[in-house]
Amino acid sequence: ETGVTQSPTHLIKTRGQQVTLRCSSQSGHNTVSWYQQALGQGPQFIFQYYREEENGRGNFPPRFSGLQFPNYSSELNVNALELDDSALYLCASSMRASSYNEQFFGPGTRLTVL
Amino acid sequence: QKEVEQDPGPLSVPEGAIVSLNCTYSNSAFQYFMWYRQYSRKGPELLMYTYSSGNKEDGRFTAQVDKSSKYISLFIRDSQPSDSATYLCAMSNAGKSTFGDGTTLTVKP
């Protein structure tokens, strides 16, 4: 059973650029959630995808968007990057088969916006 | 005010000490209460989760939930240097998790 993987590991962009981060879910999981973790803070919920549909969104602007593919892998896209977007971006996959869904986190992508 | 407030730390204890980590919350809709451990440059790893008020024990770890006070705790007995990490409390409702900002623990040999 493979765990959650994310790519790339690190990324440096400049303000105004666009970025795409990728996540492969753990085998058998059909739900993926994305979180932003700024330095010294806890992860903040961006959005969740279940069977390719957005299933809940946190307090993030529309320039944060996502996709989930038929194999349940996922992308996070951020347009018009701002300095405050510098953070660790985490994805977490889970099985949506029960009322409690244990989330398994990937190692994250560290994004730096200059 | 944040929905989840976590004692900020950092905490530094000698090996073998009992550690207490605490969070308070304001949203009564939270149904599940979790503790995660996060090592530097890694994603969070689930330690324990609980649903109801009371205690849940797993080895050296005990999670405690008091829904009437909106207060949760994690106790670590016989702490080890390998326990040194950032501990995050989290609470979930309808599949969305809200995290505290973490407490960094250092256990000194």
Short mmCIF file of C-alpha atoms in Angstrom, two decimals:
data_model
loop_
_atom_site.label_atom_id
_atom_site.label_comp_id
_atom_site.label_asym_id
_atom_site.label_seq_id
_atom_site.Cartn_x
_atom_site.Cartn_y
_atom_site.Cartn_z
CA GLU A 1 0.00 0.00 0.00
CA THR A 2 1.58 3.27 -1.10
CA GLY A 3 1.19 6.42 0.93
CA VAL A 4 0.23 9.91 -0.13
CA THR A 5 2.82 11.51 -2.38
CA GLN A 6 3.17 15.15 -3.44
CA SER A 7 5.20 16.91 -6.08
CA PRO A 8 7.26 18.93 -6.32
CA THR A 9 8.96 18.98 -2.92
CA HIS A 10 10.01 22.61 -3.17
CA LEU A 11 9.06 25.40 -5.51
CA ILE A 12 10.11 29.03 -5.88
CA LYS A 13 7.89 31.45 -7.80
CA THR A 14 7.60 35.18 -8.17
CA ARG A 15 4.61 37.34 -7.32
CA GLY A 16 1.90 37.24 -9.99
CA GLN A 17 2.88 33.83 -11.36
CA GLN A 18 0.72 30.72 -11.36
CA VAL A 19 1.57 27.38 -9.76
CA THR A 20 0.24 23.80 -9.91
CA LEU A 21 0.87 21.34 -7.10
CA ARG A 22 0.14 17.64 -7.42
CA CYS A 23 -0.98 14.91 -5.04
CA SER A 24 -1.40 11.16 -5.42
CA SER A 25 -3.85 9.67 -2.95
CA GLN A 26 -3.27 6.58 -0.90
CA SER A 27 -4.51 3.45 -2.62
CA GLY A 28 -8.26 2.93 -2.14
CA HIS A 29 -8.95 6.53 -1.04
CA ASN A 30 -11.50 8.60 -2.98
CA THR A 31 -11.37 11.85 -1.02
CA VAL A 32 -8.59 14.41 -1.00
CA SER A 33 -8.27 17.58 1.05
CA TRP A 34 -5.78 20.40 0.62
CA TYR A 35 -4.35 22.49 3.44
CA GLN A 36 -2.07 25.52 3.64
CA GLN A 37 0.37 25.61 6.55
CA ALA A 38 2.17 28.89 7.10
CA LEU A 39 5.33 28.88 9.21
CA GLY A 40 4.52 28.46 12.89
CA GLN A 41 0.83 27.83 12.27
CA GLY A 42 -1.44 24.86 11.93
CA PRO A 43 -2.77 23.64 8.59
CA GLN A 44 -5.71 25.64 7.24
CA PHE A 45 -8.35 23.88 5.16
CA ILE A 46 -8.45 25.05 1.53
CA PHE A 47 -10.93 22.60 -0.02
CA GLN A 48 -11.89 18.97 -0.35
CA TYR A 49 -12.66 16.84 -3.40
CA TYR A 50 -14.78 13.71 -3.37
CA ARG A 51 -15.19 11.68 -6.56
CA GLU A 52 -13.99 14.56 -8.71
CA GLU A 53 -16.40 17.15 -7.23
CA GLU A 54 -15.54 19.94 -4.81
CA ASN A 55 -17.03 18.98 -1.44
CA GLY A 56 -16.40 21.91 0.86
CA ARG A 57 -14.17 24.94 0.80
CA GLY A 58 -12.40 26.99 3.43
CA ASN A 59 -11.87 30.72 3.55
CA PHE A 60 -9.63 31.01 0.50
CA PRO A 61 -10.16 33.24 -2.57
CA PRO A 62 -11.18 31.85 -5.98
CA ARG A 63 -7.62 32.10 -7.27
CA PHE A 64 -7.12 28.85 -5.32
CA SER A 65 -8.69 26.11 -7.41
CA GLY A 66 -8.40 22.37 -7.68
CA LEU A 67 -9.10 19.25 -9.65
CA GLN A 68 -9.50 15.61 -8.82
CA PHE A 69 -8.98 13.03 -11.54
CA PRO A 70 -10.69 9.65 -12.09
CA ASN A 71 -7.75 7.89 -10.42
CA TYR A 72 -8.35 10.20 -7.41
CA SER A 73 -5.09 12.05 -7.79
CA SER A 74 -5.46 15.80 -7.40
CA GLU A 75 -4.06 19.19 -8.32
CA LEU A 76 -4.05 22.50 -6.49
CA ASN A 77 -3.73 25.56 -8.70
CA VAL A 78 -2.96 29.03 -7.40
CA ASN A 79 -3.16 32.02 -9.73
CA ALA A 80 -1.74 35.52 -9.27
CA LEU A 81 0.62 34.43 -6.50
CA GLU A 82 1.06 36.77 -3.54
CA LEU A 83 3.90 36.89 -1.02
CA ASP A 84 1.54 35.56 1.68
CA ASP A 85 0.99 32.39 -0.35
CA SER A 86 4.44 31.24 0.79
CA ALA A 87 3.69 28.14 2.88
CA LEU A 88 3.76 24.37 3.08
CA TYR A 89 0.88 22.93 1.05
CA LEU A 90 -0.38 19.60 2.33
CA CYS A 91 -2.76 17.17 0.77
CA ALA A 92 -4.51 14.46 2.73
CA SER A 93 -6.46 11.50 1.42
CA SER A 94 -9.17 9.51 3.12
CA MET A 95 -11.83 6.89 2.50
CA ARG A 96 -15.24 8.46 2.65
CA ALA A 97 -16.88 5.23 3.73
CA SER A 98 -17.59 6.11 7.34
CA SER A 99 -18.58 9.05 9.44
CA TYR A 100 -15.03 9.42 10.67
CA ASN A 101 -12.49 9.65 7.91
CA GLU A 102 -8.89 9.27 8.99
CA GLN A 103 -6.81 11.57 6.86
CA PHE A 104 -3.37 10.50 5.72
CA PHE A 105 -1.11 13.43 4.92
CA GLY A 106 1.56 13.69 2.31
CA PRO A 107 4.95 15.31 3.04
CA GLY A 108 3.86 18.61 1.52
CA THR A 109 5.15 21.02 -1.10
CA ARG A 110 7.01 24.03 0.22
CA LEU A 111 6.17 27.06 -1.91
CA THR A 112 8.20 30.25 -1.69
CA VAL A 113 6.88 33.37 -3.42
CA LEU A 114 9.44 36.13 -4.00
CA GLN B 1 -10.90 34.69 17.64
CA LYS B 2 -9.80 31.32 16.30
CA GLU B 3 -12.12 28.33 16.53
CA VAL B 4 -9.30 26.24 18.00
CA GLU B 5 -6.74 27.66 20.43
CA GLN B 6 -3.70 25.61 21.39
CA ASP B 7 -1.26 26.31 24.21
CA PRO B 8 1.65 27.68 22.18
CA GLY B 9 4.68 26.36 24.03
CA PRO B 10 7.42 25.62 23.24
CA LEU B 11 7.84 22.92 25.85
CA SER B 12 11.15 21.46 26.97
CA VAL B 13 11.13 18.52 29.37
CA PRO B 14 13.62 15.92 30.61
CA GLU B 15 13.34 12.35 29.38
CA GLY B 16 10.80 10.39 31.41
CA ALA B 17 8.61 13.40 32.25
CA ILE B 18 4.85 13.49 31.84
CA VAL B 19 3.81 15.99 29.18
CA SER B 20 0.44 17.72 28.99
CA LEU B 21 -0.71 19.39 25.77
CA ASN B 22 -3.97 21.33 25.66
CA CYS B 23 -6.48 22.91 23.30
CA THR B 24 -9.74 24.76 23.67
CA TYR B 25 -12.39 25.25 21.03
CA SER B 26 -15.47 27.33 20.48
CA ASN B 27 -17.50 25.43 17.85
CA SER B 28 -19.99 23.02 19.44
CA ALA B 29 -20.49 21.30 16.06
CA PHE B 30 -17.10 19.61 16.20
CA GLN B 31 -17.65 15.87 16.38
CA TYR B 32 -14.19 14.31 16.28
CA PHE B 33 -11.09 15.35 18.15
CA MET B 34 -7.63 14.41 16.93
CA TRP B 35 -4.01 14.76 17.87
CA TYR B 36 -1.33 14.80 15.20
CA ARG B 37 2.44 14.72 15.47
CA GLN B 38 4.49 16.60 12.91
CA TYR B 39 8.22 16.23 12.52
CA SER B 40 10.21 18.92 10.77
CA ARG B 41 9.67 18.95 7.01
CA LYS B 42 7.05 16.20 7.20
CA GLY B 43 3.27 16.03 6.97
CA PRO B 44 1.19 15.56 10.14
CA GLU B 45 0.76 11.98 11.36
CA LEU B 46 -2.37 10.97 13.26
CA LEU B 47 -1.67 9.87 16.85
CA MET B 48 -5.16 9.47 18.25
CA TYR B 49 -8.74 10.45 17.70
CA THR B 50 -11.74 10.47 20.01
CA TYR B 51 -15.43 11.03 19.55
CA SER B 52 -16.97 11.37 22.96
CA SER B 53 -16.04 13.02 26.22
CA GLY B 54 -13.72 10.95 28.38
CA ASN B 55 -10.31 9.37 28.11
CA LYS B 56 -8.76 7.19 25.44
CA GLU B 57 -5.45 5.49 26.03
CA ASP B 58 -2.94 4.12 23.53
CA GLY B 59 0.35 3.02 25.01
CA ARG B 60 2.09 6.04 26.53
CA PHE B 61 -0.50 8.44 25.10
CA THR B 62 -3.83 9.43 26.66
CA ALA B 63 -6.31 11.72 24.94
CA GLN B 64 -8.90 13.46 27.06
CA VAL B 65 -11.99 15.31 25.84
CA ASP B 66 -14.32 17.46 27.93
CA LYS B 67 -17.11 18.64 25.63
CA SER B 68 -18.86 20.59 28.37
CA SER B 69 -15.76 22.75 28.81
CA LYS B 70 -14.74 22.56 25.14
CA TYR B 71 -11.29 21.42 26.21
CA ILE B 72 -9.07 18.59 25.00
CA SER B 73 -5.74 17.33 26.25
CA LEU B 74 -3.03 14.89 25.26
CA PHE B 75 -0.85 13.34 27.94
CA ILE B 76 2.44 11.64 27.14
CA ARG B 77 3.88 9.40 29.84
CA ASP B 78 7.55 8.46 30.11
CA SER B 79 8.44 10.91 27.36
CA GLN B 80 11.31 9.95 25.06
CA PRO B 81 13.67 12.06 22.92
CA SER B 82 11.93 10.53 19.89
CA ASP B 83 8.72 12.28 21.03
CA SER B 84 10.35 15.63 20.17
CA ALA B 85 8.08 17.12 17.50
CA THR B 86 5.26 19.59 16.99
CA TYR B 87 1.91 18.36 18.26
CA LEU B 88 -1.24 19.61 16.58
CA CYS B 89 -4.74 19.29 17.91
CA ALA B 90 -7.52 19.14 15.33
CA MET B 91 -11.27 18.94 15.36
CA SER B 92 -13.56 17.94 12.57
CA ASN B 93 -17.11 18.42 11.45
CA ALA B 94 -18.54 17.11 8.18
CA GLY B 95 -15.14 15.97 6.99
CA LYS B 96 -13.42 19.33 7.41
CA SER B 97 -10.65 19.54 9.99
CA THR B 98 -9.70 22.69 11.91
CA PHE B 99 -6.24 22.67 13.46
CA GLY B 100 -4.59 24.43 16.33
CA ASP B 101 -1.27 26.16 15.69
CA GLY B 102 0.76 23.43 17.35
CA THR B 103 2.99 23.03 20.39
CA THR B 104 6.64 22.22 19.83
CA LEU B 105 7.94 19.68 22.33
CA THR B 106 11.59 18.93 23.02
CA VAL B 107 12.45 15.96 25.23
CA LYS B 108 16.02 16.19 26.48
CA PRO B 109 17.99 12.99 27.18
#
